[in-house]
Coordinates of C-alpha atoms in Angstrom, one line a residue:
L77 CA -21.1 -3.8 -86.8
L78 CA -21.7 -7.5 -86.5
V79 CA -24.3 -8.6 -89.0
R80 CA -26.2 -11.8 -88.2
V81 CA -28.1 -14.0 -90.6
A82 CA -31.7 -14.5 -89.5
G83 CA -32.2 -17.9 -87.9
D84 CA -30.8 -19.8 -85.0
F85 CA -27.4 -21.0 -86.2
S86 CA -25.1 -22.3 -83.4
I87 CA -21.9 -20.6 -84.5
Q88 CA -23.5 -17.1 -84.4
G89 CA -23.4 -17.2 -80.6
Q90 CA -19.7 -17.5 -80.8
F91 CA -19.6 -14.3 -83.0
E92 CA -21.2 -12.3 -80.3
T93 CA -19.0 -13.8 -77.6
G94 CA -16.0 -12.6 -79.6
L95 CA -17.5 -9.1 -80.1
E96 CA -18.3 -8.8 -76.4
Q97 CA -14.7 -9.7 -75.4
A98 CA -13.4 -7.2 -77.9
A99 CA -15.7 -4.5 -76.5
A100 CA -14.3 -5.2 -73.0
D101 CA -10.7 -5.0 -74.2
F102 CA -10.8 -2.2 -76.8
D103 CA -12.3 1.3 -77.2
I104 CA -15.0 0.3 -79.7
E105 CA -18.8 0.8 -79.9
P106 CA -20.2 -2.7 -80.8
R107 CA -23.5 -3.1 -82.6
V108 CA -25.3 -6.2 -83.7
L109 CA -27.8 -6.3 -86.6
E110 CA -29.9 -9.3 -87.8
L111 CA -31.0 -9.2 -91.4
A112 CA -34.0 -11.1 -92.5
T113 CA -32.6 -11.2 -96.0
N114 CA -29.4 -10.0 -97.6
S115 CA -30.8 -8.0 -100.5
T116 CA -28.9 -5.0 -101.7
Q117 CA -31.5 -2.7 -100.1
Q118 CA -31.1 -4.4 -96.7
I119 CA -27.3 -4.3 -96.9
E120 CA -27.3 -0.6 -97.8
A121 CA -29.6 0.0 -94.8
A122 CA -27.2 -1.8 -92.6
L123 CA -24.4 0.4 -93.8
A124 CA -26.3 3.7 -93.6
N125 CA -24.9 4.7 -90.2
G126 CA -21.3 4.4 -91.5
P127 CA -19.7 1.7 -89.4
D128 CA -15.9 1.5 -89.6
L129 CA -15.8 -2.3 -89.6
V130 CA -18.5 -4.8 -90.7
I131 CA -18.3 -8.4 -89.8
A132 CA -20.8 -10.3 -92.0
G133 CA -22.4 -13.6 -91.0
L134 CA -21.8 -16.9 -92.7
D135 CA -24.5 -17.0 -95.4
A136 CA -22.6 -18.5 -98.3
E137 CA -25.5 -17.9 -100.8
V138 CA -25.2 -14.1 -100.4
A139 CA -21.4 -13.8 -100.1
Y140 CA -21.3 -12.1 -103.4
D141 CA -23.8 -9.5 -102.3
W142 CA -21.3 -8.5 -99.6
D143 CA -18.5 -8.5 -102.1
E144 CA -20.4 -6.0 -104.2
A145 CA -21.2 -3.9 -101.1
A146 CA -17.5 -3.7 -100.3
L147 CA -16.8 -2.3 -103.8
R148 CA -19.5 0.4 -103.3
H149 CA -18.0 1.3 -99.8
P150 CA -14.2 1.4 -100.1
D151 CA -14.1 3.5 -96.9
I152 CA -15.5 0.6 -94.8
T153 CA -13.5 -2.5 -93.9
F154 CA -15.3 -5.8 -94.1
V155 CA -14.5 -9.1 -92.4
S156 CA -15.2 -12.4 -94.1
L157 CA -15.4 -15.1 -91.4
Q158 CA -15.3 -17.9 -94.0
P159 CA -14.5 -16.5 -97.5
L160 CA -15.5 -18.4 -100.6
I161 CA -13.0 -16.5 -102.6
P162 CA -9.9 -14.7 -101.1
H163 CA -10.2 -10.9 -101.2
D164 CA -6.5 -10.3 -102.2
D165 CA -6.9 -7.1 -104.3
T166 CA -9.8 -5.1 -102.9
G167 CA -8.0 -3.4 -100.1
N168 CA -10.9 -3.3 -97.6
W169 CA -11.3 -6.9 -96.6
I170 CA -9.9 -8.9 -93.7
D171 CA -10.3 -12.6 -94.5
V172 CA -10.4 -15.3 -91.8
L173 CA -8.6 -18.3 -93.3
W174 CA -9.2 -21.7 -91.7
S175 CA -7.2 -24.9 -91.7
D176 CA -10.3 -27.2 -91.4
Q177 CA -8.1 -30.3 -92.2
E178 CA -6.4 -29.8 -88.8
G179 CA -9.6 -29.7 -86.8
A180 CA -10.9 -32.7 -88.7
Y181 CA -7.7 -34.5 -87.9
L182 CA -8.5 -34.2 -84.2
A183 CA -12.0 -35.6 -84.8
G184 CA -10.3 -38.5 -86.6
V185 CA -8.1 -39.2 -83.6
V186 CA -11.2 -39.4 -81.3
A187 CA -13.1 -41.6 -83.8
A188 CA -10.3 -44.0 -84.2
L189 CA -9.9 -44.4 -80.4
H190 CA -13.6 -45.0 -79.8
T191 CA -14.9 -47.2 -82.6
D192 CA -15.9 -50.7 -81.7
T193 CA -16.6 -51.9 -85.2
G194 CA -13.5 -50.6 -86.9
T195 CA -15.5 -48.6 -89.3
V196 CA -16.2 -44.8 -89.0
G197 CA -17.9 -42.4 -91.5
Y198 CA -17.7 -38.9 -92.8
I199 CA -20.6 -37.1 -94.5
G200 CA -19.9 -33.7 -96.1
A201 CA -22.0 -31.1 -97.9
H202 CA -20.7 -29.3 -101.0
P203 CA -17.3 -30.9 -101.7
G204 CA -15.9 -27.7 -103.1
M205 CA -16.5 -25.9 -99.8
V206 CA -15.7 -28.6 -97.3
S207 CA -13.0 -30.4 -99.2
A208 CA -10.4 -30.2 -96.4
F209 CA -12.5 -32.1 -93.8
L210 CA -12.3 -35.6 -95.4
P211 CA -8.5 -35.8 -95.9
G212 CA -8.0 -34.4 -92.4
F213 CA -10.4 -36.8 -90.8
E214 CA -8.9 -39.8 -92.7
A215 CA -5.4 -38.8 -91.7
G216 CA -6.3 -38.5 -88.0
V217 CA -7.9 -41.9 -88.1
A218 CA -5.0 -43.5 -90.0
D219 CA -2.3 -42.0 -87.8
T220 CA -4.1 -43.2 -84.7
D221 CA -5.2 -46.7 -85.8
P222 CA -4.5 -47.7 -89.4
T223 CA -6.8 -50.7 -89.2
V224 CA -9.9 -48.5 -89.0
T225 CA -11.9 -48.0 -92.2
V226 CA -13.3 -44.6 -93.1
A227 CA -16.5 -44.5 -95.2
S228 CA -17.2 -41.1 -96.8
A229 CA -20.0 -39.4 -98.7
Y230 CA -21.2 -36.0 -100.1
T231 CA -24.9 -35.1 -100.4
P232 CA -26.0 -34.0 -103.8
V233 CA -28.8 -31.4 -104.3
S234 CA -29.9 -29.3 -107.3
D235 CA -29.2 -26.1 -105.4
P236 CA -25.6 -26.0 -104.1
W237 CA -26.5 -23.6 -101.4
A238 CA -29.6 -25.5 -100.1
V239 CA -27.3 -28.5 -99.3
W240 CA -26.4 -26.8 -96.0
L241 CA -30.0 -26.9 -94.9
D242 CA -30.9 -30.4 -96.2
T243 CA -31.3 -32.9 -93.4
A244 CA -32.9 -35.7 -95.4
G245 CA -30.0 -36.3 -97.7
P246 CA -27.3 -36.6 -95.0
A247 CA -29.7 -38.7 -92.9
A248 CA -30.0 -41.2 -95.8
M249 CA -26.2 -41.4 -96.1
A250 CA -26.0 -42.0 -92.3
R251 CA -28.4 -44.9 -92.5
A252 CA -26.4 -46.4 -95.3
M253 CA -23.1 -46.1 -93.4
I254 CA -24.6 -47.5 -90.2
A255 CA -26.0 -50.4 -92.1
E256 CA -22.5 -51.1 -93.4
G257 CA -21.1 -51.2 -89.8
A258 CA -20.0 -47.6 -89.1
D259 CA -20.5 -46.8 -85.4
I260 CA -19.1 -43.2 -85.4
L261 CA -20.2 -40.5 -87.9
F262 CA -18.6 -37.1 -88.4
S263 CA -20.3 -34.6 -90.6
A264 CA -19.4 -31.1 -92.0
H265 CA -22.9 -30.2 -93.3
G266 CA -24.1 -27.0 -91.7
K267 CA -27.6 -27.3 -90.3
G268 CA -28.0 -30.5 -92.4
G269 CA -25.7 -32.2 -90.0
L270 CA -28.6 -32.4 -87.6
G271 CA -30.0 -35.1 -89.9
V272 CA -26.9 -37.2 -89.3
L273 CA -27.1 -36.7 -85.5
D274 CA -30.8 -37.5 -85.5
E275 CA -30.2 -40.7 -87.5
V276 CA -27.4 -41.7 -85.1
A277 CA -29.8 -41.2 -82.1
Q278 CA -32.5 -43.3 -83.8
A279 CA -30.0 -46.1 -84.7
N280 CA -29.2 -46.6 -81.0
D281 CA -32.7 -47.9 -80.5
S282 CA -31.9 -51.1 -82.4
A283 CA -28.1 -51.2 -82.6
S284 CA -26.2 -54.0 -80.8
G285 CA -23.6 -51.5 -79.7
P286 CA -23.4 -47.7 -79.3
I287 CA -23.5 -45.5 -82.4
W288 CA -22.0 -42.0 -82.0
G289 CA -22.0 -38.7 -83.8
I290 CA -19.3 -36.1 -83.8
G291 CA -20.6 -32.5 -84.2
V292 CA -18.9 -29.6 -85.9
D293 CA -18.3 -25.9 -85.6
A294 CA -19.8 -25.6 -82.0
D295 CA -20.3 -27.9 -79.0
E296 CA -23.5 -29.4 -80.5
A297 CA -24.1 -31.7 -77.4
L298 CA -24.2 -28.6 -75.2
L299 CA -26.5 -26.7 -77.7
L300 CA -28.9 -29.6 -78.0
R301 CA -29.0 -30.6 -74.4
T302 CA -32.1 -28.6 -73.7
T303 CA -34.0 -28.8 -77.0
D304 CA -33.1 -32.4 -78.2
P305 CA -31.6 -34.3 -75.3
S306 CA -32.1 -37.6 -77.0
I307 CA -29.8 -36.5 -79.8
A308 CA -27.3 -34.8 -77.4
D309 CA -26.9 -38.0 -75.5
H310 CA -25.4 -39.7 -78.6
I311 CA -22.9 -37.0 -79.5
L312 CA -19.4 -38.2 -78.6
T313 CA -17.9 -34.8 -78.9
S314 CA -17.6 -31.9 -81.4
M315 CA -14.9 -30.3 -83.5
V316 CA -15.2 -26.7 -82.4
K317 CA -14.1 -23.9 -84.6
R318 CA -13.2 -20.9 -82.5
F319 CA -15.3 -18.2 -84.3
D320 CA -15.2 -16.1 -81.1
L321 CA -11.4 -15.8 -81.5
A322 CA -11.8 -15.2 -85.2
V323 CA -14.1 -12.2 -84.5
Y324 CA -11.8 -10.9 -81.7
R325 CA -8.6 -11.2 -83.7
S326 CA -10.3 -9.5 -86.8
I327 CA -11.2 -6.5 -84.7
E328 CA -7.7 -6.5 -83.1
R329 CA -6.1 -6.5 -86.5
F330 CA -8.3 -3.8 -87.9
L331 CA -7.5 -1.5 -84.9
A332 CA -3.8 -2.1 -85.5
G333 CA -4.3 -1.0 -89.1
E334 CA -3.4 -4.4 -90.6
L335 CA -5.8 -5.5 -93.3
T336 CA -4.2 -8.9 -93.6
P337 CA -5.7 -12.4 -93.2
V338 CA -6.4 -13.9 -89.8
R339 CA -5.2 -17.5 -89.9
M340 CA -7.0 -19.9 -87.7
E341 CA -5.1 -23.1 -87.1
V342 CA -4.4 -25.6 -84.4
A343 CA -1.2 -23.7 -83.6
T344 CA -3.2 -20.5 -83.0
D345 CA -5.9 -22.2 -80.9
G346 CA -8.4 -22.1 -83.8
Y347 CA -9.7 -25.6 -83.1
E348 CA -10.6 -27.7 -80.1
I349 CA -12.3 -30.9 -79.2
A350 CA -15.3 -30.2 -76.9
G351 CA -15.1 -31.7 -73.5
S352 CA -17.5 -34.6 -73.0
N353 CA -18.4 -37.2 -70.4
H354 CA -18.0 -39.8 -73.1
L355 CA -14.3 -39.0 -73.7
S356 CA -11.7 -40.6 -71.4
S357 CA -8.6 -38.9 -70.1
V358 CA -6.6 -41.1 -72.4
T359 CA -8.5 -39.8 -75.4
M360 CA -8.1 -36.2 -74.4
A361 CA -4.4 -36.7 -73.8
A362 CA -4.1 -38.2 -77.3
V363 CA -5.9 -35.1 -78.7
E364 CA -3.5 -32.8 -76.9
E365 CA -0.6 -34.8 -78.2
A366 CA -2.0 -34.5 -81.8
K367 CA -2.4 -30.8 -81.4
D368 CA 1.2 -30.4 -80.3
R369 CA 2.5 -32.5 -83.2
I370 CA 0.5 -30.4 -85.7
A371 CA 1.6 -27.1 -84.1
S372 CA 5.3 -28.2 -84.2
G373 CA 5.1 -29.3 -87.8
A374 CA 5.8 -32.9 -87.0
V375 CA 2.4 -33.7 -88.6
I376 CA 1.4 -31.9 -91.8
V377 CA -2.3 -32.6 -92.4
P378 CA -3.3 -33.0 -96.0
E379 CA -5.8 -30.5 -97.4
L380 CA -6.9 -32.4 -100.5
A381 CA -8.0 -36.0 -100.7
D382 CA -6.0 -38.3 -103.0
H383 CA -9.2 -40.2 -103.8
P384 CA -12.9 -39.4 -104.2
A385 CA -15.5 -40.1 -101.5
T386 CA -16.4 -43.8 -101.2
L387 CA -20.1 -43.0 -101.5
L388 CA -21.3 -40.0 -103.5
Y389 CA -25.0 -40.8 -103.6
P390 CA -27.3 -43.9 -103.6
V391 CA -27.7 -45.6 -106.9
D392 CA -29.4 -48.8 -108.0
A393 CA -27.4 -49.8 -111.1
E394 CA -24.3 -49.2 -113.1
L395 CA -24.3 -45.6 -114.4
V396 CA -22.1 -44.4 -117.2
L397 CA -22.0 -40.7 -117.7
S398 CA -20.9 -39.6 -121.2
S399 CA -21.4 -36.3 -123.2
Q400 CA -24.8 -37.7 -124.3
G401 CA -26.1 -38.2 -120.7
C402 CA -26.5 -41.0 -118.2
D403 CA -26.8 -44.7 -119.3
V404 CA -28.2 -47.1 -116.7
G405 CA -26.9 -50.7 -116.5
T406 CA -29.3 -53.6 -116.6
D407 CA -27.9 -55.6 -113.7
S408 CA -30.2 -55.7 -110.7
V409 CA -28.8 -54.9 -107.3
A410 CA -30.0 -54.9 -103.7
V411 CA -29.4 -52.7 -100.7
G412 CA -25.9 -53.2 -99.4
D413 CA -24.5 -54.0 -102.9
T414 CA -22.1 -51.8 -104.7
A415 CA -22.5 -50.1 -108.0
R416 CA -20.1 -48.3 -110.4
F417 CA -20.3 -44.8 -111.7
T418 CA -18.0 -43.8 -114.5
I419 CA -17.2 -40.4 -116.0
E420 CA -15.6 -41.0 -119.4
N421 CA -14.6 -37.7 -120.9
E422 CA -13.5 -34.1 -120.4
S423 CA -16.9 -32.6 -121.1
A424 CA -18.6 -34.8 -118.5
E425 CA -15.8 -34.0 -116.0
L426 CA -16.4 -30.3 -116.3
S427 CA -20.1 -30.8 -115.8
A428 CA -20.0 -33.3 -113.0
M429 CA -17.0 -32.5 -110.9
V430 CA -15.0 -29.3 -111.8
G431 CA -18.2 -27.2 -111.5
L432 CA -18.3 -28.1 -107.8
F433 CA -15.0 -26.2 -107.4
A434 CA -16.1 -23.2 -109.5
P435 CA -16.7 -20.8 -106.6
L436 CA -13.1 -21.4 -105.3
G437 CA -11.3 -20.1 -108.4
P438 CA -9.0 -21.5 -111.1
D439 CA -6.5 -23.0 -108.7
A440 CA -9.1 -25.2 -107.1
R441 CA -10.4 -26.2 -110.6
E442 CA -6.9 -27.1 -111.6
G443 CA -6.6 -29.3 -108.5
A444 CA -9.9 -31.0 -109.4
D445 CA -8.7 -31.7 -112.9
Q446 CA -5.7 -33.5 -111.4
L447 CA -7.7 -35.4 -108.8
Y448 CA -10.5 -36.5 -111.2
E449 CA -8.5 -37.5 -114.3
M450 CA -10.6 -39.1 -117.0
P451 CA -11.8 -41.8 -117.2
H452 CA -12.7 -42.0 -113.5
T453 CA -14.8 -44.6 -111.8
W454 CA -16.4 -44.5 -108.3
V455 CA -17.6 -47.6 -106.5
L456 CA -20.7 -46.6 -104.6
A457 CA -22.6 -48.2 -101.8
V458 CA -26.2 -48.9 -102.6
S459 CA -28.8 -47.8 -100.0
Y460 CA -31.9 -47.7 -102.2
T461 CA -33.2 -50.5 -104.4
H462 CA -34.5 -47.9 -106.8
L463 CA -33.7 -44.2 -107.4
T464 CA -35.0 -42.0 -110.2
L465 CA -32.9 -39.1 -111.4
P466 CA -34.9 -36.7 -113.5
T467 CA -33.0 -34.9 -116.2
N468 CA -30.8 -32.1 -114.7
T469 CA -31.6 -33.1 -111.1
V470 CA -28.1 -32.1 -110.3
T471 CA -26.9 -29.0 -112.1
W472 CA -23.7 -26.9 -111.5
W473 CA -23.1 -23.5 -113.1
G474 CA -24.2 -24.2 -116.7
G475 CA -23.4 -27.9 -116.8
G476 CA -25.7 -30.7 -115.9
W477 CA -26.0 -34.4 -115.5
G478 CA -28.3 -36.4 -117.7
G479 CA -31.1 -38.4 -116.2
G480 CA -32.0 -42.0 -115.9
S481 CA -33.6 -44.4 -113.4

C-alpha cells in the first residue's frame, strides 16, 4: 500500500513510478491511497484491509503518527522514504537512508561551471533536516572552481514544519543573494523552493546577465514546463533524488525478507543531474566524472558544514542574544550592509540552535554543540532596512528567542 499525502507534490509521481515497476517485476498487488489528513483515525482506516507493506508519503509533520501506527501493527512492515529518526529497534520498518550531500555536490559542480559572476547561493529550509545539502554543495563548487563564492541561508519560521510550504521567506533570501551578485541559486526547501525559482525568473527581467535556479528532488523544469513556463525557462537543471528506485528497492528488500535500510547514494544511482538544454556536454561530462570519483571513494563528500550559513535571516542592526533575550544595537544600517548576531551562552545555544536538531536525536545535538560552540557570532547580510521580531517569533521545542526590533 502506497500512501500519498494529499496535494500535488512533484516527488509523489516518482513514488508511483517505482510502485508500477515493482508490480511489473514482482508478484504483488499494488494499491495507492491518498489521505486528506494523517489523523490516527485515517491511518487506521488505511490499514484496515491488512496490507503486508505500507509505504508512507513524505509528510514530516505526521511522521510520528506513522511511528505510533507501526507500534500498534507489528505484523505490518512500514517503509519510511525519508526518516526523521532511524527505526533501529522496532523490527517492522525499512528505512531509506539518503546521502544528500552527494547529490548536492553534483549541483555544486554544475553551479561552479556556469556562474558568470563568481557567486552562487544555497537556500535551505529547516537546517536540522537538510543539513547535508550545504556542505555538499560547497564542496562541489570548491572542487570545481575554488574561486567561486557560495552564499548560504536558512529560512526561519515559527512552525518548523510550515517552513517547507513557505515561499515568501526563501524568495526574500533569493532577492538578497541576487542583489549581492549571486547568479545561480540552489534550494532544498520543499514546496517553498518555488519561491526561489519564481524570484530567479523575475530577476531575469532586469538583470544584466542570466540568473539561474537549480531545482531539487525532481526535474522541476519538466514539471513546470506546462504550468509555469516562465519559471521553467530559468531552471538550469535539477538535483534529482531517485524516489522511484527507493520505492522499488524497498519492495524488493521486503520480498526478500530483509528488513534493513535501503541506502541511496551516488554509487547506487540514487542521484542524478537532470538533462537540460542549458547544460553543455562539457558540464555533463564533469558531472559524470564527479559521480565516478564519489562512487570510487576518491571524493568523500562532507555531511556537516564546518561553519554556519552566511545568512540566517535579514536583520537591521546588531543583535546580541543572551539568557535575558535579544538586545538590539543602535547603529543604523542600510540594505546591502552586514550585521552581527551573537549567541553568548549555553542556555541561549540550546534555545536557538540545538533545538533545530532535536528531531534527529542526541548524536545530532552533540554535533550541533561542537559546531556552534559558545560564544558564536554570525555575520549576516542585510536585506531589509527594518525588521520587527515579536517575542517568541521563532520557537523551538520549549525554547524561544527574545524579541526586539
